[in-house]
CSV table of C-alpha atoms in Angstrom, one decimal:
chain,number,residue,atom,x,y,z
W,1,MET,CA,7.0,-0.3,-10.8
W,2,ALA,CA,10.7,-1.1,-10.1
W,3,SER,CA,11.0,-5.1,-9.7
W,4,ILE,CA,11.3,-6.6,-6.2
W,5,PHE,CA,14.2,-8.6,-7.7
W,6,ASN,CA,16.1,-6.0,-8.8
W,7,SER,CA,15.9,-3.3,-6.0
W,8,VAL,CA,18.7,-2.4,-3.6
W,9,ASP,CA,17.9,-4.5,0.0
W,10,THR,CA,17.1,-2.2,2.5
W,11,PRO,CA,17.4,-3.8,5.9
W,12,TYR,CA,14.1,-4.6,7.8
W,13,ASP,CA,13.3,-2.1,11.0
W,14,LYS,CA,10.9,-3.6,12.9
W,15,GLU,CA,10.0,0.2,14.9
W,16,PHE,CA,9.8,1.8,11.3
W,17,VAL,CA,8.1,-0.5,10.0
W,18,THR,CA,5.4,-0.5,13.3
W,19,LYS,CA,5.1,3.4,13.3
W,20,SER,CA,4.2,3.5,10.0
W,21,LEU,CA,2.2,1.4,9.7
W,22,ILE,CA,0.4,2.6,12.8
W,23,PHE,CA,0.6,6.1,10.8
W,24,ILE,CA,-0.9,3.9,7.9
W,25,GLN,CA,-3.9,2.6,9.7
W,26,GLN,CA,-4.7,6.3,11.6
W,27,ASN,CA,-4.7,7.8,8.2
W,28,VAL,CA,-5.9,6.3,5.6
W,29,ILE,CA,-8.2,7.9,3.3
W,30,VAL,CA,-10.9,5.2,2.1
W,31,ASP,CA,-11.6,7.4,-1.3
W,32,PHE,CA,-9.1,9.3,-2.3
W,33,GLU,CA,-10.1,10.0,-5.6
W,34,LYS,CA,-14.0,11.1,-4.6
W,35,LYS,CA,-12.8,13.2,-2.0
W,36,LYS,CA,-10.6,14.9,-4.2
W,37,LYS,CA,-13.3,15.5,-6.5
W,38,SER,CA,-15.5,16.6,-4.1
W,39,LEU,CA,-13.5,19.5,-3.2
W,40,LEU,CA,-12.4,20.3,-6.7
W,41,ASN,CA,-15.9,20.2,-7.7
W,42,LYS,CA,-16.9,22.7,-4.0
W,43,LEU,CA,-13.9,25.4,-5.4
W,44,SER,CA,-15.1,25.1,-9.3
W,45,LYS,CA,-18.8,26.2,-7.7
W,46,ILE,CA,-17.1,28.4,-5.1
W,47,ARG,CA,-15.3,30.5,-8.3
W,48,ASN,CA,-18.4,30.7,-10.2
W,49,SER,CA,-21.1,31.7,-7.7
W,50,LYS,CA,-22.1,35.2,-6.5
W,51,GLY,CA,-21.2,36.9,-3.7
W,52,SER,CA,-18.6,39.0,-2.2
W,53,GLU,CA,-14.9,38.3,-3.1
W,54,LYS,CA,-13.6,38.7,0.5
W,55,SER,CA,-15.9,35.3,1.6
W,56,LYS,CA,-15.2,33.5,-1.7
W,57,GLN,CA,-11.4,34.2,-1.7
W,58,ASP,CA,-11.6,32.6,2.5
W,59,LEU,CA,-13.7,29.7,1.5
W,60,ILE,CA,-11.3,29.0,-1.6
W,61,LYS,CA,-8.3,29.3,0.7
W,62,THR,CA,-10.0,26.7,3.0
W,63,TYR,CA,-11.0,24.2,0.4
W,64,THR,CA,-7.4,24.7,-1.2
W,65,ASN,CA,-5.7,23.9,1.9
W,66,LYS,CA,-8.3,21.3,2.5
W,67,LEU,CA,-7.0,19.5,-0.8
W,68,VAL,CA,-3.2,20.1,-0.3
W,69,GLU,CA,-3.4,18.5,3.2
W,70,ILE,CA,-5.0,15.6,1.5
W,71,THR,CA,-3.2,15.3,-1.2
W,72,GLU,CA,0.1,15.9,0.9
W,73,LYS,CA,-0.9,12.6,3.6
W,74,ASN,CA,-2.1,10.4,0.5
W,75,ASN,CA,1.6,10.9,-1.0
W,76,LYS,CA,3.2,10.1,2.6
W,77,ILE,CA,1.0,6.8,2.6
W,78,ASN,CA,2.3,5.3,-0.9
W,79,GLU,CA,5.5,6.4,0.4
W,80,LEU,CA,5.3,4.6,3.5
W,81,LYS,CA,3.6,1.7,1.9
W,82,TRP,CA,6.1,1.8,-0.9
W,83,LYS,CA,9.0,2.0,1.7
W,84,VAL,CA,7.7,-0.8,3.8
W,85,PHE,CA,7.7,-3.1,0.7
W,86,PHE,CA,10.6,-3.5,-0.2
W,87,MET,CA,11.7,-3.6,3.3
W,88,MET,CA,9.8,-6.9,2.8
W,89,LYS,CA,12.6,-8.4,-0.7
W,90,LYS,CA,13.8,-11.3,1.5
W,91,ILE,CA,10.4,-12.5,2.0
W,92,LEU,CA,8.9,-11.6,-1.0
W,93,VAL,CA,11.8,-12.8,-3.1
W,94,LYS,CA,11.7,-16.2,-1.3
W,95,ASN,CA,8.1,-16.6,-1.5
W,96,ILE,CA,8.2,-15.8,-5.3
W,97,ASN,CA,10.5,-18.3,-6.0
W,98,ASN,CA,8.9,-21.1,-3.8
W,99,TYR,CA,5.7,-20.5,-5.6
W,100,GLN,CA,7.2,-20.9,-9.2
W,101,LYS,CA,8.9,-24.2,-8.1
W,102,LEU,CA,6.2,-25.5,-6.6
W,103,CYS,CA,4.6,-24.8,-10.0
W,104,ARG,CA,7.6,-26.0,-12.3
W,105,ASN,CA,7.1,-29.2,-10.2
W,106,SER,CA,3.3,-29.5,-10.8
W,107,ASN,CA,1.3,-30.3,-13.7
W,108,LEU,CA,1.4,-26.6,-14.9
W,109,GLY,CA,5.1,-27.0,-15.7
W,110,SER,CA,6.1,-23.4,-17.0
W,111,ASN,CA,2.6,-22.5,-17.2
W,112,PHE,CA,2.9,-20.3,-14.3
W,113,ASN,CA,2.1,-16.5,-13.4
W,114,ASP,CA,5.4,-14.5,-14.6
W,115,ASN,CA,7.4,-12.0,-12.5
W,116,ASP,CA,5.1,-9.1,-12.7
W,117,GLU,CA,1.6,-11.0,-12.3
W,118,ILE,CA,3.0,-12.5,-9.0
W,119,GLU,CA,4.3,-9.0,-7.5
W,120,SER,CA,1.3,-7.3,-8.1
W,121,GLU,CA,-0.3,-9.9,-6.1
W,122,CYS,CA,2.5,-9.9,-3.5
W,123,PHE,CA,1.2,-6.4,-3.3
W,124,ILE,CA,-1.9,-6.3,-3.5
W,125,ILE,CA,-1.6,-9.4,0.1
W,126,PHE,CA,0.5,-6.7,1.0
W,127,GLU,CA,-2.1,-3.7,1.4
W,128,ASN,CA,-5.1,-6.3,2.6
W,129,CYS,CA,-2.0,-7.0,5.2
W,130,ILE,CA,-1.1,-3.6,6.2
W,131,TYR,CA,-5.2,-2.9,7.1
W,132,LYS,CA,-5.4,-6.0,8.9
W,133,PHE,CA,-2.6,-6.0,11.0
W,134,ILE,CA,-2.7,-5.0,14.4
W,135,SER,CA,0.3,-3.8,15.8
W,136,ASP,CA,-0.3,-4.0,19.7
W,137,ASP,CA,2.5,-1.6,20.5
W,138,GLY,CA,5.7,-3.0,18.2
W,139,ARG,CA,5.2,-6.3,20.1
W,140,ASN,CA,3.4,-8.0,17.2
W,141,ASP,CA,6.1,-8.6,14.2
W,142,PHE,CA,4.9,-7.7,11.0
W,143,TYR,CA,8.3,-9.2,9.0
W,144,PHE,CA,6.2,-12.4,10.4
W,145,TYR,CA,2.3,-11.5,9.7
W,146,PHE,CA,3.1,-11.1,6.0
W,147,ASN,CA,5.6,-13.9,5.0
W,148,LYS,CA,2.4,-16.2,6.6
W,149,SER,CA,-0.6,-14.2,4.8
W,150,LEU,CA,2.2,-14.1,1.5
W,151,SER,CA,2.8,-18.1,1.4
W,152,ARG,CA,-0.6,-19.3,2.3
W,153,SER,CA,-1.9,-16.7,-0.2
W,154,LEU,CA,0.5,-17.7,-2.8
W,155,TYR,CA,0.0,-21.6,-2.1
W,156,LYS,CA,-4.4,-20.4,-2.8
W,157,ILE,CA,-3.3,-19.0,-6.2
W,158,PHE,CA,-1.2,-22.0,-7.2
W,159,LEU,CA,-4.2,-24.2,-6.1
W,160,ASN,CA,-6.4,-22.2,-8.2
W,161,ASN,CA,-4.3,-22.6,-11.0
């Protein structure tokens, strides 16, 4: 993963983010790896089964198409997540810097989490926000929702340390 601090500034586009979040929420594959493994197992059983070649080829084609479809959907979801995440760069950098200043001015001193650990925590918080956010057809703004959630979560991490 590229560091958020080294990434190029991507301007925030509320309409793009709202459409992306709606797409992600509607098309989420709960357990992609499990579903993929299940389809691959079915394909393997079909190839090893006895029966007419015509029916086997039809079934193989059907399951292969399903596999391609869920893989493409999963890739699109991941691509959109990363685009939106990097659009949140200003929020992320601000909150990470605030967290580090808070830690430096406390008993922790310089014994706080480094940037990579905090960025990972931020991405986890970001993913939780994606699935809990209610866009309300664009009336609610993810930018503010994520900022509030991120600052609260990082403060909880600080309190736990």
